[in-house]
CSV table of C-alpha atoms in Angstrom, one decimal:
chain,number,residue,atom,x,y,z
A,1,GLY,CA,241.6,140.5,117.6
A,2,GLU,CA,241.0,144.1,116.6
A,3,SER,CA,237.5,143.9,118.1
A,4,LEU,CA,239.0,144.5,121.5
A,5,ASP,CA,237.4,147.5,123.2
A,6,CYS,CA,237.7,149.0,126.7
A,7,ASP,CA,234.7,147.1,128.1
A,8,THR,CA,236.3,143.8,127.2
A,9,MET,CA,239.6,144.9,128.6
A,10,ARG,CA,237.9,146.0,131.8
A,11,TYR,CA,236.2,142.6,132.1
A,12,VAL,CA,239.5,140.7,131.6
A,13,CYS,CA,241.4,142.9,134.1
A,14,LEU,CA,238.7,142.9,136.8
A,15,PHE,CA,238.3,139.1,136.5
A,16,GLN,CA,241.9,138.8,137.6
A,17,LEU,CA,242.0,141.8,140.1
A,18,VAL,CA,239.1,140.4,142.1
A,19,ARG,CA,241.1,137.1,142.4
A,20,GLY,CA,244.2,138.8,143.8
A,21,ILE,CA,246.2,139.3,140.6
A,22,ASN,CA,247.0,143.0,141.1
A,23,ILE,CA,249.7,143.7,138.5
A,24,ILE,CA,248.6,143.4,134.9
A,25,ASN,CA,251.0,143.6,132.0
A,26,PHE,CA,249.8,144.1,128.4
A,27,MET,CA,251.5,141.4,126.4
A,28,SER,CA,250.3,142.2,122.8
A,29,VAL,CA,253.2,144.1,121.2
A,30,THR,CA,253.1,145.2,117.6
A,31,SER,CA,255.9,143.8,115.5
A,32,GLY,CA,256.0,146.9,113.3
A,33,ARG,CA,254.0,149.8,111.8
A,34,SER,CA,254.4,149.0,108.2
A,35,ASP,CA,253.3,146.2,105.9
A,36,PHE,CA,251.6,143.2,107.5
A,37,LEU,CA,253.7,143.4,110.6
A,38,SER,CA,251.2,146.1,111.9
A,39,ALA,CA,248.4,143.5,111.9
A,40,GLN,CA,250.1,140.2,112.3
A,41,CYS,CA,249.5,139.6,116.0
A,42,ARG,CA,246.2,141.3,117.0
A,43,PRO,CA,245.1,143.1,119.1
A,44,HIS,CA,247.7,145.8,119.2
A,45,PHE,CA,247.9,149.4,120.3
A,46,ILE,CA,248.9,151.9,117.7
A,47,PRO,CA,247.9,155.6,117.1
A,48,ALA,CA,246.4,154.7,113.7
A,49,LEU,CA,243.3,153.0,115.2
A,50,PRO,CA,240.1,154.6,116.4
A,51,GLN,CA,240.3,153.0,119.9
A,52,SER,CA,243.8,154.4,120.5
A,53,ARG,CA,242.4,157.8,121.6
A,54,PHE,CA,241.0,156.1,124.7
A,55,ALA,CA,244.2,154.4,125.8
A,56,ALA,CA,245.3,157.1,128.2
A,57,ARG,CA,241.9,157.1,129.9
A,58,PHE,CA,241.9,153.3,130.2
A,59,ASN,CA,245.4,153.2,131.5
A,60,SER,CA,244.6,155.8,134.2
A,61,TRP,CA,241.6,153.7,135.3
A,62,LEU,CA,243.6,150.5,135.4
A,63,ALA,CA,246.5,152.2,137.3
A,64,ARG,CA,244.1,153.3,140.0
A,65,MET,CA,242.4,149.9,140.2
A,66,GLN,CA,245.8,148.2,140.6
A,67,TYR,CA,246.7,150.6,143.4
A,68,LEU,CA,243.5,150.0,145.2
A,69,ALA,CA,244.0,146.2,144.9
A,70,CYS,CA,247.5,146.6,146.5
A,71,ILE,CA,246.4,148.4,149.7
A,72,GLY,CA,247.2,146.2,152.7
A,73,GLU,CA,247.1,142.5,152.2
A,74,ILE,CA,244.4,140.2,150.8
A,75,LYS,CA,243.1,138.2,153.7
A,76,ALA,CA,241.5,134.9,152.9
A,77,ASP,CA,240.0,133.0,155.9
A,78,VAL,CA,239.1,130.0,153.7
A,79,ALA,CA,241.1,127.6,151.5
A,80,LEU,CA,239.7,125.2,148.9
A,81,TYR,CA,241.5,121.9,148.7
A,82,MET,CA,242.6,120.9,145.2
A,83,PRO,CA,242.5,117.1,144.8
A,84,MET,CA,245.6,116.9,142.6
A,85,ARG,CA,246.2,113.1,143.3
A,86,ASP,CA,242.7,112.4,141.9
A,87,VAL,CA,243.3,114.6,139.0
A,88,TRP,CA,246.5,112.9,138.1
A,89,ALA,CA,244.8,109.6,138.4
A,90,GLY,CA,242.4,110.8,135.7
A,91,SER,CA,239.3,111.5,137.7
A,92,GLU,CA,237.3,114.0,135.7
A,93,SER,CA,234.6,114.1,138.4
A,94,ALA,CA,237.1,115.2,141.0
A,95,GLU,CA,238.2,118.1,138.8
A,96,ALA,CA,234.6,119.0,138.0
A,97,ASP,CA,233.6,119.0,141.6
A,98,PHE,CA,236.6,121.2,142.5
A,99,PHE,CA,235.5,123.9,140.1
A,100,ALA,CA,231.8,123.6,141.0
A,101,LEU,CA,232.6,124.0,144.7
A,102,GLY,CA,234.8,127.0,144.0
A,103,LYS,CA,232.1,128.6,142.0
A,104,ARG,CA,229.6,128.1,144.8
A,105,LEU,CA,232.0,129.7,147.2
A,106,GLU,CA,232.4,132.7,144.9
A,107,GLU,CA,228.6,133.0,144.5
A,108,HIS,CA,228.3,133.3,148.3
A,109,GLY,CA,230.9,136.1,148.5
A,110,VAL,CA,233.6,133.8,150.0
A,111,TYR,CA,237.1,134.8,149.1
A,112,PHE,CA,239.4,131.7,149.2
A,113,ASP,CA,242.9,130.5,148.4
A,114,VAL,CA,243.6,127.1,146.8
A,115,THR,CA,245.5,124.6,148.9
A,116,ASP,CA,246.8,121.0,148.5
A,117,ASP,CA,248.2,118.0,150.4
A,118,ASP,CA,251.7,119.5,150.7
A,119,TYR,CA,250.6,122.7,152.3
A,120,ILE,CA,248.2,121.0,154.7
A,121,CYS,CA,250.6,118.3,155.8
A,122,THR,CA,253.4,120.8,156.6
A,123,ALA,CA,251.2,123.6,158.1
A,124,ASP,CA,251.2,124.4,161.8
A,125,ILE,CA,247.9,124.7,163.6
A,126,THR,CA,247.6,127.6,166.0
A,127,ASP,CA,244.5,128.8,167.8
A,128,GLY,CA,242.2,127.1,165.3
A,129,LYS,CA,244.1,128.5,162.3
A,130,LEU,CA,246.0,126.5,159.7
A,131,GLY,CA,249.4,127.5,158.4
A,132,VAL,CA,250.9,130.9,157.5
A,133,GLY,CA,247.6,131.7,155.6
A,134,GLY,CA,245.8,131.6,159.0
A,135,TYR,CA,242.8,129.7,157.4
A,136,ARG,CA,239.8,129.2,159.7
A,137,ALA,CA,238.0,126.9,157.3
A,138,ILE,CA,238.9,124.3,154.6
A,139,PHE,CA,236.5,123.2,151.9
A,140,VAL,CA,237.1,119.8,150.4
A,141,THR,CA,235.5,118.2,147.4
A,142,ASP,CA,234.7,114.4,147.2
A,143,CYS,CA,237.9,112.6,146.3
A,144,GLU,CA,239.4,109.1,146.5
A,145,TYR,CA,243.1,109.6,146.8
A,146,MET,CA,243.6,112.2,149.5
A,147,LYS,CA,246.7,111.3,151.6
A,148,GLU,CA,246.0,109.7,154.9
A,149,GLU,CA,248.4,112.2,156.4
A,150,THR,CA,246.2,115.0,155.0
A,151,VAL,CA,243.1,113.5,156.6
A,152,ARG,CA,244.8,113.2,160.0
A,153,LYS,CA,245.9,116.9,159.8
A,154,LEU,CA,242.5,118.1,158.8
A,155,LYS,CA,241.0,116.2,161.8
A,156,ASP,CA,243.6,117.8,164.1
A,157,PHE,CA,242.7,121.2,162.6
A,158,GLU,CA,239.0,120.5,163.3
A,159,HIS,CA,239.6,119.4,166.9
A,160,SER,CA,241.6,122.6,167.5
A,161,GLY,CA,238.6,124.8,166.5
A,162,GLY,CA,239.0,125.0,162.8
A,163,ALA,CA,236.3,124.0,160.4
A,164,VAL,CA,236.4,121.4,157.6
A,165,PHE,CA,233.6,121.0,155.1
A,166,GLY,CA,233.0,118.2,152.6
A,167,CYS,CA,234.4,114.7,152.0
A,168,GLY,CA,233.5,113.0,155.3
A,169,PHE,CA,233.5,116.2,157.3
A,170,ASP,CA,230.6,118.6,157.8
A,171,ASP,CA,228.5,119.3,154.8
A,172,ALA,CA,229.4,122.2,152.6
A,173,THR,CA,225.9,123.8,152.8
A,174,ASP,CA,225.0,127.3,151.7
A,175,GLY,CA,224.6,128.2,155.4
A,176,ASN,CA,228.2,127.0,156.2
A,177,MET,CA,229.5,129.0,153.2
A,178,ALA,CA,227.7,132.2,154.3
A,179,LYS,CA,229.6,132.2,157.6
A,180,TYR,CA,232.7,133.2,155.7
A,181,SER,CA,231.2,135.7,153.2
A,182,LEU,CA,233.0,139.0,152.9
A,183,ALA,CA,229.8,140.9,152.0
A,184,ASP,CA,226.1,140.4,151.2
A,185,THR,CA,225.6,141.1,147.5
A,186,GLU,CA,222.1,139.6,146.8
A,187,ASP,CA,223.4,138.4,143.4
A,188,GLY,CA,225.4,135.3,142.6
A,189,ASN,CA,227.3,137.1,139.7
A,190,ILE,CA,228.9,139.7,142.0
A,191,ARG,CA,232.4,138.7,143.1
A,192,VAL,CA,234.1,140.3,146.0
A,193,MET,CA,237.7,140.7,147.4
A,194,LYS,CA,238.9,142.4,150.5
A,195,CYS,CA,242.3,144.0,151.1
A,196,ALA,CA,243.0,144.9,154.8
A,197,SER,CA,245.6,147.3,156.2
A,198,GLY,CA,246.0,148.8,159.7
A,199,SER,CA,243.9,151.9,158.9
A,200,GLU,CA,241.4,150.9,156.2
A,201,ASP,CA,239.8,148.0,154.3
A,202,VAL,CA,239.2,148.0,150.5
A,203,TYR,CA,236.4,146.0,149.1
A,204,LEU,CA,236.3,145.3,145.3
A,205,PHE,CA,233.0,144.1,143.8
A,206,PHE,CA,232.9,142.9,140.2
A,207,ASN,CA,229.9,141.9,138.1
A,208,GLU,CA,231.1,138.7,136.4
A,209,GLY,CA,227.8,138.3,134.6
A,210,TYR,CA,227.1,139.4,131.1
A,211,PHE,CA,224.0,141.5,132.0
A,212,ALA,CA,223.5,144.6,134.0
A,213,VAL,CA,222.6,144.0,137.7
A,214,ASN,CA,221.0,146.5,140.1
A,215,THR,CA,221.7,145.2,143.6
A,216,THR,CA,222.6,146.2,147.1
A,217,VAL,CA,226.0,145.3,148.5
A,218,LYS,CA,226.6,145.4,152.2
A,219,ILE,CA,229.8,145.1,154.2
A,220,ASN,CA,230.1,144.5,157.9
A,221,THR,CA,232.5,147.1,159.2
A,222,ALA,CA,233.3,148.9,162.5
A,223,ARG,CA,235.2,151.6,160.6
A,224,ARG,CA,233.9,155.2,161.1
A,225,TYR,CA,233.6,156.1,157.4
A,226,VAL,CA,232.8,154.4,154.1
A,227,TYR,CA,233.7,155.8,150.7
A,228,ILE,CA,233.1,154.8,147.1
A,229,ALA,CA,236.4,155.0,145.2
A,230,ASP,CA,235.6,156.0,141.5
A,231,ALA,CA,238.8,154.9,139.7
A,232,TYR,CA,237.5,156.3,136.4
A,233,ARG,CA,237.2,159.9,137.7
A,234,GLY,CA,239.8,159.5,140.4
A,235,VAL,CA,237.6,160.7,143.3
A,236,LEU,CA,236.1,159.5,146.5
A,237,THR,CA,232.5,160.0,147.5
A,238,ARG,CA,230.8,159.3,150.9
A,239,ALA,CA,228.7,156.2,151.3
A,240,ASP,CA,227.1,153.9,153.9
A,241,SER,CA,228.0,150.3,154.6
A,242,ALA,CA,225.1,149.3,152.3
A,243,VAL,CA,225.2,150.7,148.8
A,244,THR,CA,222.7,150.1,146.0
A,245,HIS,CA,224.5,150.1,142.7
A,246,ASN,CA,223.8,149.5,139.1
A,247,PHE,CA,226.6,147.3,137.8
A,248,ALA,CA,227.1,147.3,134.1
A,249,PRO,CA,228.2,143.9,132.7
A,250,GLY,CA,231.8,143.5,133.8
A,251,ALA,CA,231.8,146.7,135.9
A,252,GLU,CA,233.1,147.3,139.4
A,253,LEU,CA,232.3,149.0,142.7
A,254,VAL,CA,235.1,149.8,145.2
A,255,LEU,CA,234.3,150.6,148.8
A,256,ILE,CA,236.9,151.9,151.3
A,257,ALA,CA,236.1,151.5,155.0
A,258,THR,CA,238.4,153.6,157.1
A,259,ASP,CA,238.7,155.7,160.3
A,260,CYS,CA,240.2,158.6,158.3
A,261,LEU,CA,238.2,161.5,157.1
A,262,TYR,CA,239.0,162.3,153.4
A,263,PRO,CA,237.9,165.2,151.1
A,264,CYS,CA,235.1,164.0,148.9
A,265,ALA,CA,233.5,164.8,145.6
A,266,GLU,CA,229.8,165.2,145.1
A,267,PRO,CA,228.2,161.8,144.6
A,268,CYS,CA,226.7,161.1,141.2
A,269,VAL,CA,223.3,159.5,142.0
A,270,ARG,CA,220.5,159.0,139.5
A,271,GLY,CA,217.1,160.5,140.3
A,272,ALA,CA,213.9,160.3,138.5
A,273,LEU,CA,213.8,159.8,134.7
A,274,LEU,CA,212.8,163.1,133.2
A,275,CYS,CA,212.6,162.3,129.5
A,276,THR,CA,214.0,160.3,126.7
A,277,ALA,CA,215.2,161.4,123.2
A,278,GLU,CA,216.4,159.8,120.0
A,279,PRO,CA,219.0,161.1,117.6
A,280,THR,CA,217.7,163.4,114.8
A,281,ASP,CA,220.7,162.9,112.5
A,282,CYS,CA,224.0,161.0,112.2
A,283,THR,CA,227.2,162.0,110.4
A,284,VAL,CA,230.2,159.8,109.9
A,285,THR,CA,233.3,161.9,110.4
A,286,GLU,CA,236.1,159.4,109.9
A,287,ARG,CA,236.7,156.1,108.2
A,288,TYR,CA,239.5,153.6,108.8
A,289,SER,CA,240.6,150.9,106.3
A,290,PHE,CA,243.4,148.4,106.1
A,291,GLU,CA,245.1,148.7,102.7
A,292,HIS,CA,248.2,147.0,101.5
A,293,GLY,CA,249.5,146.3,105.0
A,294,ALA,CA,248.8,149.7,106.5
A,295,TRP,CA,246.0,151.4,108.4
A,296,VAL,CA,244.6,154.4,106.5
A,297,ARG,CA,242.4,157.1,108.2
A,298,ARG,CA,240.2,159.4,106.1
A,299,ASP,CA,238.2,162.4,107.3
A,300,VAL,CA,234.7,162.3,105.8
A,301,ASN,CA,231.4,164.1,106.2
A,302,GLU,CA,228.7,161.6,105.3
A,303,LYS,CA,225.1,161.8,106.4
A,304,VAL,CA,223.9,158.3,107.3
A,305,PRO,CA,220.8,156.7,108.9
A,306,THR,CA,220.8,157.0,112.7
A,307,ASP,CA,220.5,153.2,113.1
A,308,SER,CA,223.3,150.7,112.4
A,309,TRP,CA,225.8,153.3,111.2
A,310,ALA,CA,228.7,150.9,111.7
A,311,ASP,CA,227.6,148.3,109.2
A,312,GLY,CA,230.9,147.5,107.5
A,313,LEU,CA,232.5,150.7,108.9
A,314,SER,CA,235.4,151.2,111.3
A,315,GLY,CA,235.4,154.9,112.4
A,316,THR,CA,233.5,157.6,114.2
A,317,ALA,CA,230.0,158.9,113.9
A,318,VAL,CA,228.4,162.0,115.5
A,319,TYR,CA,224.8,162.0,116.4
A,320,GLY,CA,222.7,165.1,116.9
A,321,ALA,CA,219.8,165.1,119.4
A,322,ARG,CA,217.6,167.6,121.3
A,323,PHE,CA,215.4,167.4,124.4
A,324,GLU,CA,213.4,169.8,126.6
A,325,CYS,CA,213.5,170.1,130.4
A,326,GLU,CA,213.6,172.7,133.2
A,327,SER,CA,216.6,175.0,132.9
A,328,GLY,CA,219.3,175.4,135.5
A,329,VAL,CA,219.0,171.9,137.1
A,330,PRO,CA,221.8,169.2,137.4
A,331,LEU,CA,221.3,166.3,135.1
A,332,ILE,CA,222.6,162.8,134.3
A,333,VAL,CA,222.5,161.9,130.6
A,334,ASP,CA,222.8,158.2,129.8
A,335,ILE,CA,223.7,157.4,126.1
A,336,CYS,CA,222.0,153.9,125.8
A,337,GLY,CA,223.1,151.6,123.0
A,338,ALA,CA,226.6,153.1,122.6
A,339,ASN,CA,229.7,151.0,122.8
A,340,GLY,CA,233.4,151.4,122.0
A,341,GLY,CA,233.9,155.0,123.1
A,342,CYS,CA,231.6,158.0,123.5
A,343,SER,CA,232.0,161.7,124.0
A,344,LEU,CA,229.4,164.4,124.6
A,345,VAL,CA,229.1,168.1,123.6
A,346,PHE,CA,226.1,169.6,125.5
A,347,ASN,CA,224.8,173.0,124.3
A,348,GLY,CA,228.2,173.6,122.6
A,349,GLU,CA,230.4,172.7,125.6
A,350,ARG,CA,232.3,169.4,125.7
A,351,VAL,CA,231.4,167.7,129.0
A,352,GLY,CA,233.7,164.6,128.8
A,353,GLU,CA,234.0,161.1,127.4
A,354,ARG,CA,233.1,157.6,128.5
A,355,ILE,CA,235.0,154.6,127.3
A,356,MET,CA,233.1,151.9,129.2
A,357,ALA,CA,229.5,151.3,130.1
A,358,PRO,CA,227.5,152.9,131.5
A,359,PHE,CA,227.9,155.9,129.2
A,360,GLU,CA,226.7,158.4,131.7
A,361,PHE,CA,227.5,162.1,131.8
A,362,GLU,CA,227.0,164.6,134.6
A,363,ILE,CA,225.7,168.0,133.4
A,364,GLU,CA,226.2,171.1,135.5
A,365,PRO,CA,223.1,173.3,136.1
A,366,ARG,CA,224.7,176.3,134.3
A,367,LEU,CA,224.6,174.3,131.0
A,368,VAL,CA,221.0,173.2,131.2
A,369,LYS,CA,218.4,175.2,129.2
A,370,ASP,CA,214.8,174.8,128.3
A,371,ILE,CA,215.8,173.3,125.0
A,372,ASN,CA,219.1,171.4,124.9
A,373,ALA,CA,221.2,170.3,121.9
A,374,LEU,CA,223.5,167.3,122.1
A,375,GLU,CA,226.4,166.1,119.9
A,376,ILE,CA,227.3,162.5,120.7
A,377,SER,CA,230.5,161.2,119.2
A,378,VAL,CA,230.8,157.4,119.0
A,379,SER,CA,233.9,155.4,117.8
A,380,ASN,CA,234.1,151.6,117.2
A,381,THR,CA,237.0,149.3,116.6
A,382,GLY,CA,239.1,148.3,113.6
A,383,ALA,CA,237.3,144.9,113.2
A,384,ASN,CA,235.0,146.0,110.4
A,385,ALA,CA,237.9,147.2,108.3
A,386,LEU,CA,239.8,144.0,108.7
A,387,CYS,CA,236.7,141.9,107.8
A,388,LYS,CA,236.5,143.8,104.5
A,389,ALA,CA,240.2,143.8,103.8
A,390,ASP,CA,241.8,141.8,101.0
A,391,PHE,CA,244.5,139.5,102.5
A,392,SER,CA,245.2,137.5,99.3
A,393,GLU,CA,248.4,139.4,98.7
A,394,TYR,CA,250.0,138.0,101.8
A,395,PRO,CA,251.4,134.4,101.8
A,396,PRO,CA,250.6,132.2,104.9
A,397,ASN,CA,254.1,132.6,106.4
A,398,VAL,CA,253.6,136.4,106.4
A,399,LYS,CA,250.1,136.3,107.8
A,400,GLY,CA,251.3,134.2,110.7
A,401,THR,CA,249.8,131.5,112.9
A,402,TYR,CA,247.0,133.5,114.5
A,403,HIS,CA,245.5,135.5,111.5
A,404,ASP,CA,242.7,133.1,110.4
A,405,ARG,CA,241.4,132.4,113.9
A,406,THR,CA,241.7,136.1,114.9
A,407,LEU,CA,239.7,137.0,111.8
A,408,GLU,CA,236.9,134.6,113.0
A,409,PHE,CA,236.6,136.5,116.2
A,410,GLU,CA,236.5,139.9,114.4
A,411,ARG,CA,233.8,138.7,112.1
A,412,ILE,CA,231.7,137.6,115.1
A,413,SER,CA,232.2,140.9,116.9
A,414,VAL,CA,231.0,143.1,114.0
A,415,GLY,CA,227.6,141.6,114.4
A,416,THR,CA,227.1,143.5,117.6
A,417,GLU,CA,229.1,146.7,117.1
A,418,ASN,CA,226.8,149.8,117.4
A,419,LYS,CA,223.9,147.8,116.1
A,420,GLU,CA,221.5,149.1,118.8
A,421,ASN,CA,219.7,152.3,118.1
A,422,ILE,CA,221.1,155.1,120.2
A,423,LYS,CA,218.6,156.4,122.8
A,424,ILE,CA,219.3,159.3,125.3
A,425,LYS,CA,217.8,159.0,128.8
A,426,VAL,CA,217.8,162.1,130.9
A,427,TYR,CA,217.7,161.8,134.7
A,428,ALA,CA,217.6,164.2,137.5
A,429,LYS,CA,220.7,164.2,139.6
A,430,GLU,CA,220.1,163.7,143.3
């Protein structure tokens, strides 16, 4: 529903990108901008909503991510056998085992395609590789109705130098899975995909978990250079084959291994924590409401408590804060507890905006003084406004099929929107 924010969209997009779906089409199209048509099939993207100001930023990030996911070809050395005959026979255990084995492969950093009897039975075997996919290993779940022809073909594949694991073949142990891992991630929630071309390899890492993860990812490459591709800023920075990275929930890391020397930006690396600060004041600057079938935006100037400003409110609030540190040094300012979208004015100069976690900002040395003043602008979604709206004037045929269920999601989401106290953490920049 209208609770959709950029962090959620990032999660949905990366969930697909890391599995090889590299063209994403937004399917939610507004039926109209007046009366209830503007809210009938939510979420939608119209200028009258607070999140619309972040659309260009998000679209630029997604365009770069899709480009990176299209470099070269996705190379999967492993295929996972789908026991379709067992599934059609009503075997719930075969279906569950299939998904469980696929999850274990993903947790070990193994990228795989899905195969079936038809592919295996018609595939050629050449130099220990199966079919046009060139698979070096097939993982098979326990099943009862695999075709005899499939079993014979898998045995031929094994005799030719290929590997088959599970269901009467070698055991699908963690060690056997690790042989085909694309990278060492040290965390089972990190998914990985590799795109290979003649001159460079692109590795996409994605934190599929719902919590932040600080971990080291390591790729095995013979390429001369490794870069981090920052799709949000649109820059490359130099890196090593092992990178320690703090993954926000649903966030990504892209490494490019290449023999080409590219111009680079300065890396943004956190140093020591210098200080923390809390907002001294909070002012709501705009409110959104849904009235008589239309979105209404009002400019306001309301002083509110610094905690839970978004109780029942869709709109934007500006926090004021101050902290002391040594002047003339580069900093990284992390706005903890923000969500939705966040922009920062540092000592009177706008330094940028962040639309997805982490809400970190690089501060140039020239801006840093002994005492520093911050203005932190935070916007949430239209969910609060819809939860408070009166829909009694609309008959069921106008509200449409999805309204009631969508409103349930929106009511759940407002329980978490900007409910954390904002805290500012200031780090040295290495």
